[in-house]
Short mmCIF file of C-alpha atoms and ligand atoms in Angstrom, two decimals:
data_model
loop_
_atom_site.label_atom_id
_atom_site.label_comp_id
_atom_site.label_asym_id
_atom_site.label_seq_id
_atom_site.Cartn_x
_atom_site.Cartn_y
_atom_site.Cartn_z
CA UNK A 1 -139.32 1.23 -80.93
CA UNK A 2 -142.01 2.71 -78.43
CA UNK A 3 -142.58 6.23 -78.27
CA UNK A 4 -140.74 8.75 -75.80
CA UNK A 5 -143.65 9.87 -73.49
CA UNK A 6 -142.73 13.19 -74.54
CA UNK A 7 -143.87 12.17 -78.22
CA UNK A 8 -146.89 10.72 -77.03
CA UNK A 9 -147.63 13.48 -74.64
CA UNK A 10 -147.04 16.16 -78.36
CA UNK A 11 -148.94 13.69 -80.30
CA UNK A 12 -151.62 13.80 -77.26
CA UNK A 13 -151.56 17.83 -77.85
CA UNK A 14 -151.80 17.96 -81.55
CA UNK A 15 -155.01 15.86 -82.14
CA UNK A 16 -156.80 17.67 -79.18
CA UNK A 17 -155.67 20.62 -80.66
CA UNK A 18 -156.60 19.86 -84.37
CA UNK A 19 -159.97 18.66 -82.84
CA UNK A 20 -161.02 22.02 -81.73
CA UNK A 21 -159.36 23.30 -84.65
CA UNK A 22 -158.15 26.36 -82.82
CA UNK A 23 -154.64 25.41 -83.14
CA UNK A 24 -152.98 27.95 -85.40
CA UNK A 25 -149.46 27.62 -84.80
CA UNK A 26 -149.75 23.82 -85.38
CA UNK A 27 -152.39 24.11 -88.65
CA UNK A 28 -149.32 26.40 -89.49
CA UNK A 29 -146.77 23.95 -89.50
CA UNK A 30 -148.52 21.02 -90.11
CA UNK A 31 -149.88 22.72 -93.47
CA UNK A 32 -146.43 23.64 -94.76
CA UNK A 33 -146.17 24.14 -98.36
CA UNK A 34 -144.18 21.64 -100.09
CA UNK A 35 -142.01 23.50 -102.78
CA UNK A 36 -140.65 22.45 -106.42
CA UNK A 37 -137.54 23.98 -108.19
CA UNK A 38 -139.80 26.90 -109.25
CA UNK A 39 -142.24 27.37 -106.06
CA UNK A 40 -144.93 27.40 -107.63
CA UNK A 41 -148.01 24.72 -108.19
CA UNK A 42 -148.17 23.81 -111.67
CA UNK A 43 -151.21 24.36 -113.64
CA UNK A 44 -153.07 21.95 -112.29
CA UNK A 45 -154.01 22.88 -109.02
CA UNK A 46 -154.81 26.56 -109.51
CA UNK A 47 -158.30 27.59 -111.85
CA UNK A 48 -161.27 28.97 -112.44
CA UNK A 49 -162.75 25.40 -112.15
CA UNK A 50 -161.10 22.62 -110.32
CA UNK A 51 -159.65 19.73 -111.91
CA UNK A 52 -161.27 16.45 -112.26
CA UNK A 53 -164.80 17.73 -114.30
CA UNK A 54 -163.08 18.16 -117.79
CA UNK A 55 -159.70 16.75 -117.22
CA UNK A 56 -159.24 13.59 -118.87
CA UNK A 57 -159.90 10.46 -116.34
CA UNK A 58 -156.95 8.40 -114.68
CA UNK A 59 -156.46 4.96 -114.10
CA UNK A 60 -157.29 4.75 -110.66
CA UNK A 61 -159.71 6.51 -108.44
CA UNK A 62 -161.11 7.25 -105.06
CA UNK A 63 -164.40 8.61 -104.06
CA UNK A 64 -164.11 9.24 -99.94
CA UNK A 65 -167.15 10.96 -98.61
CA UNK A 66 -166.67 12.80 -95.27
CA UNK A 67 -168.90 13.43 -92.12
CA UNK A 68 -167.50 17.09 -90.91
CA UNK A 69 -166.44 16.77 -87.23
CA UNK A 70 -164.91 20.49 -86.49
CA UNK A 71 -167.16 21.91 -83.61
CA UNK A 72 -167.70 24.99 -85.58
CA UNK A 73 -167.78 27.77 -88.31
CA UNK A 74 -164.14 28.60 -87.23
CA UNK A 75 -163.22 24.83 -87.35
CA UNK A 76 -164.96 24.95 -90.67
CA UNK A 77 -162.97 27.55 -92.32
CA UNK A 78 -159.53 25.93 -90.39
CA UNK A 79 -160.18 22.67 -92.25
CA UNK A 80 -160.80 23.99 -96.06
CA UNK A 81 -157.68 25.95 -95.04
CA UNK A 82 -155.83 23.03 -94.55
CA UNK A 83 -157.23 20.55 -97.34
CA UNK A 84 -156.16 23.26 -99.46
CA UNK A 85 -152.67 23.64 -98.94
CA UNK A 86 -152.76 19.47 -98.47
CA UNK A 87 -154.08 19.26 -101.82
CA UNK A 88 -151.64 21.72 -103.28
CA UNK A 89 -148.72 20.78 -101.77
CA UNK A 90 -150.07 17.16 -102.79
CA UNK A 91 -150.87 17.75 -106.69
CA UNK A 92 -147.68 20.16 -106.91
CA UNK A 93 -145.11 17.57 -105.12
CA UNK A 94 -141.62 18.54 -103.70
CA UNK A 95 -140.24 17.63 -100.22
CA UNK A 96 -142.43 18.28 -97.58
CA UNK A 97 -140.79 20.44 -95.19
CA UNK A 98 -139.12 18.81 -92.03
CA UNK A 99 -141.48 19.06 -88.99
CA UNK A 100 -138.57 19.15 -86.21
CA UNK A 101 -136.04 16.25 -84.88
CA UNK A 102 -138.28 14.59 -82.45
CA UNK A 103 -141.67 14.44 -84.76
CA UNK A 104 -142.21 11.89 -87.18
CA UNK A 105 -141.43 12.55 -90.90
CA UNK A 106 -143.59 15.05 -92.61
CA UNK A 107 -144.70 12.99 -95.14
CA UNK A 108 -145.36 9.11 -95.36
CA UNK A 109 -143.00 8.53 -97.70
CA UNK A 110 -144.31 5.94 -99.85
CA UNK A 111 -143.58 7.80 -103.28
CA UNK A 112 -140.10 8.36 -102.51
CA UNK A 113 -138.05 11.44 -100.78
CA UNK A 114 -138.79 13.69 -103.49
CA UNK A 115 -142.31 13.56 -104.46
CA UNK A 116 -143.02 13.90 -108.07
CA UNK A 117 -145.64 16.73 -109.08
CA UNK A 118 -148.54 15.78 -111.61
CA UNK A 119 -149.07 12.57 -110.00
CA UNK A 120 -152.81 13.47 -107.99
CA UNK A 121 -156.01 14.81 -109.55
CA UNK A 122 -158.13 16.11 -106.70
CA UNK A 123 -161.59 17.41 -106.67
CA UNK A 124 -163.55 18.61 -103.43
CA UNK A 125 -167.11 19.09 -103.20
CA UNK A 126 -169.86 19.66 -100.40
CA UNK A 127 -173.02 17.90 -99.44
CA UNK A 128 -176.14 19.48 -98.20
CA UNK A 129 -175.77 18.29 -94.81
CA UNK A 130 -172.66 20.96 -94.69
CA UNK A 131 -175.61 23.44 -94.88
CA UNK A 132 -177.18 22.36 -91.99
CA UNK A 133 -177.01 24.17 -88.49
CA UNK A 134 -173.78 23.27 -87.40
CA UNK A 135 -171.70 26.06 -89.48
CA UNK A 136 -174.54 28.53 -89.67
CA UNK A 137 -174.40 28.21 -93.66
CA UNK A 138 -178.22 27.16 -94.19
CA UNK A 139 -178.69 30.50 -96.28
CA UNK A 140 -175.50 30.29 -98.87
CA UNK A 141 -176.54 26.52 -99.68
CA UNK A 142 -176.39 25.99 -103.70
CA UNK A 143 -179.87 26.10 -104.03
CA UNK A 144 -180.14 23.44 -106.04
CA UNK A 145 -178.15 21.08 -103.51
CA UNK A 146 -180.74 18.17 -101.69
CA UNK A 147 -180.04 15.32 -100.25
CA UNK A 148 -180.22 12.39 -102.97
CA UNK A 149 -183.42 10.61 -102.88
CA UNK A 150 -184.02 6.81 -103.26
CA UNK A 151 -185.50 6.45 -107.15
CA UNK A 152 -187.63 3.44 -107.96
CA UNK A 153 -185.23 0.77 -108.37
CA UNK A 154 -182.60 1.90 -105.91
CA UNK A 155 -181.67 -0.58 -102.71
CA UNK A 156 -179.50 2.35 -100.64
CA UNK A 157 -177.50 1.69 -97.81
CA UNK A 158 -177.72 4.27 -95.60
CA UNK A 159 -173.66 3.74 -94.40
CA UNK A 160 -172.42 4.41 -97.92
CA UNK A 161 -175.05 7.61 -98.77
CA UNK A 162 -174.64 11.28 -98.62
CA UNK A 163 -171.59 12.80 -96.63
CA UNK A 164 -170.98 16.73 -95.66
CA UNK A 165 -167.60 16.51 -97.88
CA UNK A 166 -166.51 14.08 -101.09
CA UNK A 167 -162.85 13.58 -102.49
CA UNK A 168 -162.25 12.36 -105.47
CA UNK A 169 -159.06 11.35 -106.13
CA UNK A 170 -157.42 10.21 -109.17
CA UNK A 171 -154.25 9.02 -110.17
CA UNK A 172 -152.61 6.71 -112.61
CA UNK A 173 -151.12 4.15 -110.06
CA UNK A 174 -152.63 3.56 -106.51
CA UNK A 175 -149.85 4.16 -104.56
CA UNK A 176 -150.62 8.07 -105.16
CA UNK A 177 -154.00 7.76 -103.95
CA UNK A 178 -152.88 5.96 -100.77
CA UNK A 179 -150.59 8.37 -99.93
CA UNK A 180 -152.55 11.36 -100.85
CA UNK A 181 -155.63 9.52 -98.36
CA UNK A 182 -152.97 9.25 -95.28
CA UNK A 183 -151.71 12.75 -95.76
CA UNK A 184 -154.96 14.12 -95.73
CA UNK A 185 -156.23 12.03 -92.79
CA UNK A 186 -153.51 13.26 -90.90
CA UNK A 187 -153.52 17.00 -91.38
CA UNK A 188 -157.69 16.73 -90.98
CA UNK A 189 -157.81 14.50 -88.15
CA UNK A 190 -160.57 15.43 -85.53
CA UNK A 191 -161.66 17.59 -88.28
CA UNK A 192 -163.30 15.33 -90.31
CA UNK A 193 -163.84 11.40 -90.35
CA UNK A 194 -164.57 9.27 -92.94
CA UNK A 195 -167.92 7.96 -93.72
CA UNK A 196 -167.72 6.07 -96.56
CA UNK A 197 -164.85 4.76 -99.61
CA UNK A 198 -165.10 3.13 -102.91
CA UNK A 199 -162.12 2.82 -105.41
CA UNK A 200 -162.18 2.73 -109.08
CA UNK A 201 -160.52 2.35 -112.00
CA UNK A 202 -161.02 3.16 -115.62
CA UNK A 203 -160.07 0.59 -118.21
CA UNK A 204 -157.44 1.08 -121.39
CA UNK A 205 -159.31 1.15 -124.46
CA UNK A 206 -160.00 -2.80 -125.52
CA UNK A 207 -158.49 -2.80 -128.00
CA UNK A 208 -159.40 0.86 -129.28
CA UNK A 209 -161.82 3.93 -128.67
CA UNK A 210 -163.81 4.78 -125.87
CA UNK A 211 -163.19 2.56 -122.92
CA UNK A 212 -165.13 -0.59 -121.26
CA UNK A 213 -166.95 -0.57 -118.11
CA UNK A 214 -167.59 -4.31 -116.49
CA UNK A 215 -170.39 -5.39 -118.62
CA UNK A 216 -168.23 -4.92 -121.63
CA UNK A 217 -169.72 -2.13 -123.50
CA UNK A 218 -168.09 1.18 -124.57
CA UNK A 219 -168.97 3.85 -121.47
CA UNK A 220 -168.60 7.49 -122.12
CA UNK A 221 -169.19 7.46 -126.11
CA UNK A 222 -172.15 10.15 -126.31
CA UNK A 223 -171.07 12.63 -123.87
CA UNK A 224 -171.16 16.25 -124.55
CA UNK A 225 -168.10 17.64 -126.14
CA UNK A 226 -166.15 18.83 -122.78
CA UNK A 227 -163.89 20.92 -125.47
CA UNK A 228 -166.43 23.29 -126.00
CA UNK A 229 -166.86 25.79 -124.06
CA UNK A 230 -169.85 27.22 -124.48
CA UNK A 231 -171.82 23.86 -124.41
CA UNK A 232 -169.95 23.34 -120.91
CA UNK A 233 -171.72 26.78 -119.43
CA UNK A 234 -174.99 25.86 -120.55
CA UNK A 235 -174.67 22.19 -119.15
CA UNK A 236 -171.97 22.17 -116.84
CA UNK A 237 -170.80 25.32 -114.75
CA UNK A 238 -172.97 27.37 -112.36
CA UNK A 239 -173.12 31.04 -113.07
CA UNK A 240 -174.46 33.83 -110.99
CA UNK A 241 -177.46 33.84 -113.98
CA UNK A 242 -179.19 31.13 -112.30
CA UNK A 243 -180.45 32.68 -108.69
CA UNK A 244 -177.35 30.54 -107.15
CA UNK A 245 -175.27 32.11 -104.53
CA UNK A 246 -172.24 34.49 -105.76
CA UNK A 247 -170.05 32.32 -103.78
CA UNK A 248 -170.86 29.25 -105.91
CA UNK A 249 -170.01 30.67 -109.45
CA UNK A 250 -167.71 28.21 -111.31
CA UNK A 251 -169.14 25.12 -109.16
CA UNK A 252 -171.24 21.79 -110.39
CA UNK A 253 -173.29 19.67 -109.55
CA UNK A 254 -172.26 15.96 -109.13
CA UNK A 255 -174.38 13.05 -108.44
CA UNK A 256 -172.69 9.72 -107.42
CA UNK A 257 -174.21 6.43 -107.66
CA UNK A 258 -172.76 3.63 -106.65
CA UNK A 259 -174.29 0.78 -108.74
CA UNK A 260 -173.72 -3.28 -108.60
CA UNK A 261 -173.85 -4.80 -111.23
CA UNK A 262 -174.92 -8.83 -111.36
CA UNK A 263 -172.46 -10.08 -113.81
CA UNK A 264 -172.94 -13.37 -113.20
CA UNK A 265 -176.34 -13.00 -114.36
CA UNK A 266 -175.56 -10.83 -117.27
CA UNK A 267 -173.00 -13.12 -118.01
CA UNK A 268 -175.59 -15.57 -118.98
CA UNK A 269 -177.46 -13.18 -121.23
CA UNK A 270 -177.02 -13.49 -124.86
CA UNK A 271 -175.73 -10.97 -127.12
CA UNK A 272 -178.71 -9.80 -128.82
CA UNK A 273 -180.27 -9.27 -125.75
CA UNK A 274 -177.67 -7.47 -124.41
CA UNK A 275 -177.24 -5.05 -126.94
CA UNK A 276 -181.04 -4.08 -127.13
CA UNK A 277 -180.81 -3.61 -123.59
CA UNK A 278 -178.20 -0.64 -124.20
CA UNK A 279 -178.94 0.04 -127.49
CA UNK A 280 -175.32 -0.24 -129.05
CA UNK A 281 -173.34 -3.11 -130.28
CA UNK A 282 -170.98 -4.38 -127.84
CA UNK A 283 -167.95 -5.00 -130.11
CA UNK A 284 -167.77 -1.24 -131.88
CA UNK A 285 -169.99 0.89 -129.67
CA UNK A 286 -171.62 1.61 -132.33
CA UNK A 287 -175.54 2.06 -132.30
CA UNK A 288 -177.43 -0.74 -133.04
CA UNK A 289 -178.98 1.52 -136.64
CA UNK A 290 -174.93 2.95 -137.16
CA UNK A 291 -171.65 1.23 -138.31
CA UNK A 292 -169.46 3.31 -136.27
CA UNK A 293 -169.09 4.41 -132.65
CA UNK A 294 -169.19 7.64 -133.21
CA UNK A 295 -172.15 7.72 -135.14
CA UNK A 296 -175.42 9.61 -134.32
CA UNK A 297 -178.44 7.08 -133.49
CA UNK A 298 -181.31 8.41 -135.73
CA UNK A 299 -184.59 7.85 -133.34
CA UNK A 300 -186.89 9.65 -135.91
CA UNK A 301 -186.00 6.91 -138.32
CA UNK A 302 -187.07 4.29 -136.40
CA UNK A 303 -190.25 5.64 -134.47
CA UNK A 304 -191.39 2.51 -132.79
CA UNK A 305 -187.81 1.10 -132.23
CA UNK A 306 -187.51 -1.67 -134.51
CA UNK A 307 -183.97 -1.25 -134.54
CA UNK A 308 -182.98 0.73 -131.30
CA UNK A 309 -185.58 -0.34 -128.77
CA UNK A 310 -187.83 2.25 -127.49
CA UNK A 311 -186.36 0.92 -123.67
CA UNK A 312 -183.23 0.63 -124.38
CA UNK A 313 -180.82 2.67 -122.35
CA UNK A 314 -179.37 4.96 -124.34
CA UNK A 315 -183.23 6.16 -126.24
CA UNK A 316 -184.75 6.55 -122.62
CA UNK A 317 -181.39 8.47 -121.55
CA UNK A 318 -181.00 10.89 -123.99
CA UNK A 319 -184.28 11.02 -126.45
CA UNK A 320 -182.25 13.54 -128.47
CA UNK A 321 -185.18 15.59 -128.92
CA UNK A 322 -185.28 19.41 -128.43
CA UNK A 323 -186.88 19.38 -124.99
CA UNK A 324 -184.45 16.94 -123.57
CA UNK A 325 -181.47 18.64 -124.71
CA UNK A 326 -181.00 21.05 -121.49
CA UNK A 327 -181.12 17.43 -119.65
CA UNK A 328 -177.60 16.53 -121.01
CA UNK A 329 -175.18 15.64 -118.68
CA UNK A 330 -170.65 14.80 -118.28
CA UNK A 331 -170.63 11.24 -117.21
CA UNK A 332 -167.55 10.40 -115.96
CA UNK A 333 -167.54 7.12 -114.19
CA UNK A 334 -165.59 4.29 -112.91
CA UNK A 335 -165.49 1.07 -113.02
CA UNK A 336 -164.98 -0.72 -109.52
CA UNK A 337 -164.33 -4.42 -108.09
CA UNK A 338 -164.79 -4.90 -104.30
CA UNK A 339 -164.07 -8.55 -104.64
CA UNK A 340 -166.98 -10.86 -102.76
CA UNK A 341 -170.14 -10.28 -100.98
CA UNK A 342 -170.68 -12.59 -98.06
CA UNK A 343 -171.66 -14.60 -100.14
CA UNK A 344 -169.38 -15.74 -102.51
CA UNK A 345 -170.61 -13.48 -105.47
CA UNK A 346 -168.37 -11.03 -107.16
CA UNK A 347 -169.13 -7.51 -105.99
CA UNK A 348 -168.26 -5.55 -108.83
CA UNK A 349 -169.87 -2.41 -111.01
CA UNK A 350 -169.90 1.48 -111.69
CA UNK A 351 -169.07 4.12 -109.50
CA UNK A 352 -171.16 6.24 -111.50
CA UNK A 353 -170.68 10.39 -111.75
CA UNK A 354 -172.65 12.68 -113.82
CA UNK A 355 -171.65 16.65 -113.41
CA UNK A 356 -173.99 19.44 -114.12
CA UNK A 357 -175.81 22.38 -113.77
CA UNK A 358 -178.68 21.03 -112.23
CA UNK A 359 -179.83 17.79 -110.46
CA UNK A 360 -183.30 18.11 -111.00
CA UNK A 361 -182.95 19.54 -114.70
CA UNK A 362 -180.34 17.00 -115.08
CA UNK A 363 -179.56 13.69 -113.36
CA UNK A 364 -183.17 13.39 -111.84
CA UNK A 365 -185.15 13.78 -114.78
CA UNK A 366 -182.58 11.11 -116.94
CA UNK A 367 -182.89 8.57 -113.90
CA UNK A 368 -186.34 8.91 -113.47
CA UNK A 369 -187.04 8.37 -117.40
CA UNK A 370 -184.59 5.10 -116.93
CA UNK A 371 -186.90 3.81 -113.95
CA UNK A 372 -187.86 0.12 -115.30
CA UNK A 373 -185.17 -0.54 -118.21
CA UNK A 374 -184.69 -4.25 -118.91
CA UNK A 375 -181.40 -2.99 -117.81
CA UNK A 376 -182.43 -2.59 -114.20
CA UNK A 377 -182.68 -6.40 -113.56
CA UNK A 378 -178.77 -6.31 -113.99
CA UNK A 379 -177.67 -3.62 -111.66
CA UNK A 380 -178.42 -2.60 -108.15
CA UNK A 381 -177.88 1.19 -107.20
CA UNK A 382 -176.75 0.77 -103.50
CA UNK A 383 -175.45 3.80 -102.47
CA UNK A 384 -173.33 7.82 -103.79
CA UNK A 385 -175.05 10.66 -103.00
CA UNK A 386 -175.28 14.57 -104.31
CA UNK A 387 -173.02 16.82 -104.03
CA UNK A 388 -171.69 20.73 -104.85
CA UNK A 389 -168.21 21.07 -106.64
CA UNK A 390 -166.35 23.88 -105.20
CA UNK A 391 -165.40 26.48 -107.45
CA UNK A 392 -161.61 26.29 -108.30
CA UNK A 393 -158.77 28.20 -106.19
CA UNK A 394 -157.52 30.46 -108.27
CA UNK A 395 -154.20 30.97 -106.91
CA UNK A 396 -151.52 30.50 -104.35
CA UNK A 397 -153.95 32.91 -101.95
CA UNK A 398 -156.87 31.49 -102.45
CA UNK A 399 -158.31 28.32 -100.69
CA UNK A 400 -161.49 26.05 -101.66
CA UNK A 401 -164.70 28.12 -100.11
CA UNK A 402 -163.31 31.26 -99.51
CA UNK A 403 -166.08 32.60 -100.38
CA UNK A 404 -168.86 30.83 -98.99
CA UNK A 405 -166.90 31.26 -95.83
CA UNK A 406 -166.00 34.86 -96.20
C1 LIG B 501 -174.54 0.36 -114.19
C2 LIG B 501 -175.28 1.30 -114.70
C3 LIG B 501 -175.08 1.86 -116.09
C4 LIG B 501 -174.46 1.30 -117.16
C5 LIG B 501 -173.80 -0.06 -117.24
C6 LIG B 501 -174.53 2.25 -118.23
C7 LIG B 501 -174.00 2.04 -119.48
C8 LIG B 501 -174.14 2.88 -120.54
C9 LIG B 501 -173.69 2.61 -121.88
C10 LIG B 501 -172.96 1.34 -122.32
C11 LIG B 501 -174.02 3.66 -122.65
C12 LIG B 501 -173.77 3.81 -124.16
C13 LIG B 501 -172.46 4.42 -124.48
C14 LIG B 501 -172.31 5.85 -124.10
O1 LIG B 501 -172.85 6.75 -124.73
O2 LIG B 501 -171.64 6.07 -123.10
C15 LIG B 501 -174.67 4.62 -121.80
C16 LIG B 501 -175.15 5.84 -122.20
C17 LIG B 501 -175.75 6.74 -121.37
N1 LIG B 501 -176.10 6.56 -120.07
FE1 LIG B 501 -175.70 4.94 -118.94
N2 LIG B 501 -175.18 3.36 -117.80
C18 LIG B 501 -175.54 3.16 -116.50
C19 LIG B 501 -176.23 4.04 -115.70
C20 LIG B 501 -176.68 5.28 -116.08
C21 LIG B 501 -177.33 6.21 -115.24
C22 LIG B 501 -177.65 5.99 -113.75
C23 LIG B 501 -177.60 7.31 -115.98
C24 LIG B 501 -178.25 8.61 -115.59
C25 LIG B 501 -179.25 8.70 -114.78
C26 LIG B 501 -177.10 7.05 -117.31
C27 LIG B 501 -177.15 7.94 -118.35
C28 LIG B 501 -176.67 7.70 -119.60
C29 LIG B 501 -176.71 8.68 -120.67
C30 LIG B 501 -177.25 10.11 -120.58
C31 LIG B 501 -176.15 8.07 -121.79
C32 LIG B 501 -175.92 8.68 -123.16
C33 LIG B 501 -177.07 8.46 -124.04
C34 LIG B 501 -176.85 9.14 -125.37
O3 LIG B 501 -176.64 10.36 -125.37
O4 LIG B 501 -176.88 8.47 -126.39
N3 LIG B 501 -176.54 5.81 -117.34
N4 LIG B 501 -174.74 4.11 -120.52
#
């Protein structure tokens, strides 16, 4: 059925007036809250931190980086407004309130007429190009936000780099994500646009322990301990300690990299090889001088890497010496499978994230010490970029970047 030119003439209305963002009433109405028996978001949604840095992964995810669009500061603070009651209402579930008898439905649909809560992990962060002049923010940037830079073996793509705002969604089935994605694009329309997507998706463990990424190895085995706490300030959490911006206290760091990898070469690679490149055996994880996965590689035992290659990937990643311990970072990855290039070969890999502290002290100095791995004739970094997690909202008045916006 066509539209009444009345509709089209509202619809006409509402995305000039969410394009200037100066639209209050409509922000108003078209941010209702969805509610739940109790009215409140469950825990969840509200924190210190936000979700989606220690919470355990879901099955499916999406990264969606964002060029900002809103004309100004006041757009600015409209949108993170918005995003935030989207992403409550979204993560807490409930039915969305009715937006009148001649507009469409409030909500898509697609999970149903009651929305369950619990379904949606959401994380927001910021990219330094946010900081630029557009918003007059240039002085509250995290100081330790940049714009990623192309490392050695990189081949970027300038279309899927960077981005002045990242979601990451997560869910356990993709219909949530979908409908999360259209909700969002329709309450932020002419507010921000999308830049670049990748989905991903973390595998079951096969058959046991930590799970697979695509070249068949055990991904996430020697991360720090994201149960303790005090380990997570010193590698995780910014703090007002470390000349950052009050504002940014309880924020990361998070560097995406989206990397190919070539498995139809590495499928032709034979086990021993493959192994040495990483370090670990591919059946049990375990490292190459261990017996189980969880065991501790001893490097001092082997100083010339007879048994764990001095290049291997996990020696050059984490040396496990003193002076590399500040360098330790929360990888939290996923796989992803795009299908086929133009050419016929599979396009499949890692949407790899790392959080932390510090790029530099972090990320950087790990990637640059991996520059030249065996491993590197495998995989093809093509794109991600760096990024500032917001702190968490804390609760029902709060919103993400109050107080960078205050
Ligand atoms: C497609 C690319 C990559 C693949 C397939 C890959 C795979 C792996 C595997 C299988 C392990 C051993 C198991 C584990 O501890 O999780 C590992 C460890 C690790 N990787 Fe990667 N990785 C990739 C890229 C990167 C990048 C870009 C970085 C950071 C710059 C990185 C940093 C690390 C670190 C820090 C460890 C832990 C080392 C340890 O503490 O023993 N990896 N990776």
């Amino acid at each position: 059925m066509s539209a009444q030119p009345k509709d089209v003439a509202r619809r006409a209305v509402l995305a000039g007036a969410l394009a200037t963002g100066a639209a209050a009433a409509l922000t108003g109405a078209s941010t209702a809250r969805a509610t739940t028996p109790s009215g409140d978001a469950p825990r969840g949604f509200h924190g210190v931190h936000q979700a989606g840095v220690l919470t355990p992964k879901r099955r499916v995810a999406a990264f969606v980086s964002f060029d900002v669009t809103a004309g100004d500061r006041a757009g600015l603070t409209d949108l993170f407004g918005t995003l935030t009651d989207r992403v409550r209402a979204l993560t807490t579930g409930g039915v969305p309130e009715p937006l009148g008898i001649s507009a469409p439905p409030a909500d898509s649909g697609v999970l149903g007429p009651v929305p369950p809560g619990g379904l949606l992990t959401a994380l927001v962060a910021v990219g330094a190009s946010l900081f630029d002049e557009r918003f007059g923010l240039a002085a509250r940037r995290p100081v330790r936000l940049s714009t990623m830079p192309a490392f050695p073996d990189d081949d970027l793509d300038p279309s899927v780099c960077h981005g002045d705002l990242l979601l990451q969604l997560e869910a356990d089935d993709t219909d949530v994500i979908a409908s999360a994605l259209r909700d969002i694009a329709r309450h932020t329309r002419g507010a921000m646009q999308v830049r670049w997507r990748v989905d991903g998706f973390a595998s079951p463990p096969r058959p046991v322990g930590t799970p697979r990424n695509l070249m068949g190895f055990r991904d996430g085995t020697a991360n720090p301990d994201t149960g303790d706490t005090r380990l997570m300030d010193q590698l995780l959490w910014v703090d007002a300690g470390q000349g950052e911006p009050a504002w940014a206290t309880n924020g990361s760091y998070l560097a995406v990299r989206l990397i190919r990898m070539l498995v139809e070469f590495w499928d032709r690679v034979g086990i021993t090889e493959q192994e040495r490149m990483f370090g670990r055996r591919k059946d049990s994880g375990a490292p190459l001088d261990g017996q189980a996965e969880t065991d501790t590689p001893d490097f001092g035992a082997d100083p010339t890497g007879d048994v764990i290659p001095m290049d291997s990937h996990i020696r050059l990643a984490n040396p496990r010496t003193a002076q590399t311990a500040a360098q330790r970072l929360l990888r939290r990855g996923f796989n992803y499978d795009r299908g086929t290039d133009a050419n016929g070969n599979l396009d499949m890999g890692l949407v790899f994230c790392a959080f932390q502290q510090d790029l530099e002290r972090q990320f950087a100095a790990v990637q640059r010490r991996l520059a030249g791995e065996p491993l590197v004739d495998y995989i093809r970094p093509f794109g991600g970029g760096y990024f500032f997690v917001l702190p968490g909202v804390r609760d029902a008045n709060d919103r993400y970047a109050r107080d960078l916006l205050a």
